[in-house]
Coordinates of C-alpha atoms in Angstrom, one line a residue:
M1 CA 95.0 100.9 140.8
L2 CA 93.6 102.5 137.7
L3 CA 96.9 104.2 137.0
E4 CA 98.8 101.0 137.6
T5 CA 96.5 99.2 135.1
I6 CA 97.0 101.9 132.5
L7 CA 100.8 101.8 132.9
V8 CA 100.9 98.0 132.6
D9 CA 98.8 98.1 129.5
W10 CA 101.0 100.7 127.9
A11 CA 104.2 98.8 128.9
R12 CA 102.7 95.6 127.3
L13 CA 101.7 97.5 124.2
L14 CA 105.2 99.0 123.8
A15 CA 106.8 95.6 124.3
E16 CA 104.6 94.0 121.6
V17 CA 105.3 96.8 119.2
G18 CA 109.0 96.5 120.0
L19 CA 108.8 92.8 119.3
I20 CA 107.1 93.4 115.9
M21 CA 109.8 96.0 115.0
C22 CA 112.6 93.5 115.9
A23 CA 110.8 90.9 113.8
A24 CA 110.8 93.3 110.9
L25 CA 114.5 94.0 111.2
A26 CA 115.9 90.6 112.1
P27 CA 115.5 88.8 108.7
R28 CA 116.5 91.9 106.8
I29 CA 119.6 93.0 108.6
Q30 CA 122.0 91.3 106.3
W31 CA 120.8 93.6 103.5
A32 CA 121.4 96.8 105.5
S33 CA 124.7 97.5 103.8
E34 CA 123.6 96.7 100.3
L35 CA 122.9 99.4 97.6
G36 CA 119.6 99.4 95.7
S37 CA 119.7 99.4 91.9
D38 CA 118.8 103.1 91.7
F39 CA 120.6 104.1 94.9
F40 CA 122.9 106.8 93.3
T41 CA 120.0 108.1 91.2
Q42 CA 118.0 108.6 94.3
L43 CA 121.0 110.4 96.0
W44 CA 121.3 112.7 93.0
W45 CA 117.5 113.4 93.1
Q46 CA 117.7 114.3 96.7
R47 CA 120.6 116.6 96.1
Q48 CA 118.5 118.5 93.6
F49 CA 115.8 119.1 96.2
R50 CA 118.4 120.1 98.7
R51 CA 119.9 122.7 96.3
S52 CA 116.5 124.1 95.3
R53 CA 115.2 124.4 98.9
S54 CA 111.8 123.7 97.5
F55 CA 109.6 120.8 98.7
F56 CA 108.2 120.0 95.3
K57 CA 110.4 121.6 92.7
P58 CA 114.0 120.3 92.4
M59 CA 117.0 122.2 90.9
L60 CA 117.6 120.6 87.5
D61 CA 120.3 122.7 85.9
D62 CA 122.9 119.9 85.9
S63 CA 120.4 117.3 84.5
V64 CA 120.8 115.6 81.1
V65 CA 117.1 114.9 81.2
E66 CA 114.8 117.8 80.4
D67 CA 112.4 117.1 83.2
P68 CA 113.3 114.1 85.4
S69 CA 110.3 114.9 87.7
V70 CA 108.3 112.7 85.3
F71 CA 110.2 109.7 86.6
Y72 CA 110.1 110.2 90.4
P73 CA 107.3 111.6 92.6
P74 CA 108.8 114.2 94.9
L75 CA 107.7 113.3 98.4
P76 CA 110.2 110.6 99.6
S77 CA 113.3 112.3 98.2
S78 CA 112.1 115.8 99.3
I79 CA 111.7 114.5 102.9
L80 CA 115.1 112.9 103.0
A81 CA 116.6 116.0 101.5
R82 CA 115.6 118.0 104.6
L83 CA 118.0 115.8 106.7
P84 CA 121.7 116.4 107.2
Q85 CA 123.6 114.5 104.5
R86 CA 125.1 112.0 106.9
F87 CA 121.6 110.8 108.0
V88 CA 120.1 110.4 104.6
V89 CA 121.2 106.8 103.9
P90 CA 120.7 105.4 107.5
V91 CA 117.2 107.0 107.8
G92 CA 116.2 106.1 104.3
V93 CA 117.2 102.4 104.7
L94 CA 116.0 101.9 108.3
G95 CA 112.8 103.8 107.4
N96 CA 112.0 100.8 105.1
Y97 CA 112.2 98.4 108.1
F98 CA 110.2 100.8 110.3
L99 CA 107.4 101.1 107.8
D100 CA 107.1 97.3 107.5
G101 CA 107.0 97.0 111.3
F102 CA 104.4 99.8 111.6
A103 CA 102.2 98.2 109.0
A104 CA 102.3 95.0 110.9
S105 CA 101.4 96.9 114.1
V106 CA 98.4 98.3 112.3
V107 CA 97.4 94.7 111.3
G108 CA 97.5 93.8 115.0
L109 CA 95.3 96.7 115.9
V110 CA 92.8 95.8 113.2
L111 CA 92.6 92.2 114.4
V112 CA 91.9 93.5 117.9
S113 CA 89.2 95.8 116.7
Q114 CA 87.6 92.8 114.9
G115 CA 87.4 90.8 118.2
A116 CA 90.7 88.9 118.2
D117 CA 92.5 88.5 121.6
R118 CA 95.9 90.2 122.0
H119 CA 97.9 87.0 121.6
T120 CA 96.2 86.2 118.3
A121 CA 96.6 89.8 117.1
L122 CA 100.3 89.7 118.0
L123 CA 100.8 86.4 116.2
G124 CA 99.0 87.8 113.1
A125 CA 101.2 90.9 113.1
L126 CA 104.4 88.8 113.4
L127 CA 103.2 86.5 110.6
W128 CA 102.5 89.6 108.5
V129 CA 105.9 91.1 109.0
T130 CA 107.9 87.9 108.5
L131 CA 106.2 86.2 105.6
P132 CA 108.5 86.6 102.5
I133 CA 105.5 86.4 100.2
L134 CA 104.1 89.5 101.8
H135 CA 107.3 91.4 102.3
P136 CA 109.9 90.1 99.8
I137 CA 113.5 90.8 100.8
N138 CA 114.7 92.5 97.7
A139 CA 115.8 95.9 96.4
R140 CA 112.9 97.7 97.9
L141 CA 114.4 97.3 101.4
V142 CA 117.7 99.0 100.5
G143 CA 116.4 101.8 98.3
L144 CA 115.9 105.4 99.2
G145 CA 112.7 105.9 97.2
A146 CA 109.2 104.8 97.6
R147 CA 109.5 101.0 97.2
T148 CA 108.4 100.6 100.8
L149 CA 106.6 103.9 101.4
G150 CA 104.3 103.3 98.4
P151 CA 103.0 99.9 99.6
F152 CA 102.7 101.2 103.1
L153 CA 100.5 104.2 102.1
H154 CA 98.5 101.9 99.8
F155 CA 97.9 99.6 102.7
L156 CA 96.6 102.5 104.8
W157 CA 94.5 103.7 101.9
M158 CA 92.8 100.3 101.6
L159 CA 92.0 100.2 105.3
A160 CA 90.5 103.7 105.1
A161 CA 88.6 102.8 101.9
F162 CA 87.1 99.8 103.7
H163 CA 86.2 101.9 106.7
A164 CA 84.7 104.7 104.6
I165 CA 82.6 102.4 102.4
E166 CA 81.5 99.7 104.8
G167 CA 81.2 101.9 107.8
N168 CA 79.9 105.0 105.9
S169 CA 82.5 106.9 107.9
L170 CA 83.5 110.5 107.3
S171 CA 86.8 110.1 109.1
G172 CA 87.5 107.1 106.8
S173 CA 86.8 109.2 103.8
I174 CA 89.0 112.0 104.9
I175 CA 91.9 109.6 105.6
M176 CA 91.3 107.9 102.3
V177 CA 91.5 111.2 100.4
T178 CA 94.5 112.4 102.4
G179 CA 96.3 109.0 102.0
G180 CA 95.6 109.0 98.3
A181 CA 97.1 112.4 97.8
L182 CA 100.2 111.4 99.7
L183 CA 100.4 108.2 97.6
V184 CA 100.2 110.2 94.4
L185 CA 103.1 112.4 95.7
S186 CA 105.1 109.3 96.7
S187 CA 104.8 106.4 94.3
Q188 CA 104.0 105.9 90.6
M189 CA 103.0 102.3 91.0
G190 CA 100.9 103.2 94.0
T191 CA 99.2 105.9 92.0
Q192 CA 98.3 103.5 89.2
T193 CA 97.0 101.0 91.7
I194 CA 94.6 103.4 93.5
L195 CA 93.4 104.8 90.2
L196 CA 92.4 101.3 89.0
Q197 CA 90.9 100.4 92.4
S198 CA 89.0 103.7 92.6
L199 CA 87.4 103.0 89.2
W200 CA 86.5 99.5 90.3
L201 CA 85.1 100.6 93.6
G202 CA 83.1 103.3 91.8
L203 CA 81.5 100.7 89.5
V204 CA 80.8 98.3 92.4
Y205 CA 79.5 100.7 95.0

């Protein structure tokens, strides 16, 4: 009986996550074949990482810019550069949808942890992933950079910061520091955001 209950709960959870992922993909599918404004720049940037075989230092001998690394944090392009070339674009684009869906799933878990029932949590997650004001359908969904990864990491950083400060949690602090480091390696705008927020939190708390 216990095993049956566990299996039912897991099946229900997987079904709910699957529904959230479908909700993330459905309104965005028409943009799947579009190219972002810096699409070819990102492909070039990934090629430099593939040529260098380094995770953080790209090969720049064919660049007209003395040091393009000042423009793009390395992590997103470096990760995609480890994939076979034919998988770079599908994984890069579909990864944007997956991150939106995963963030919405985290929202649902947070709501459950705060006492909401599963139906309310599922509704909140679906609302999160489908509201245009929260997830505008624009170039960030067809790019290969950090337009979606950056906000996703920032979202996790904010949750960890709340958990660390309000709950005085060591695990929250560790996740906050780790997430912040990943964000610095992934997104310029995300880096600027957490620097300003860290200063504000330092003054308030």
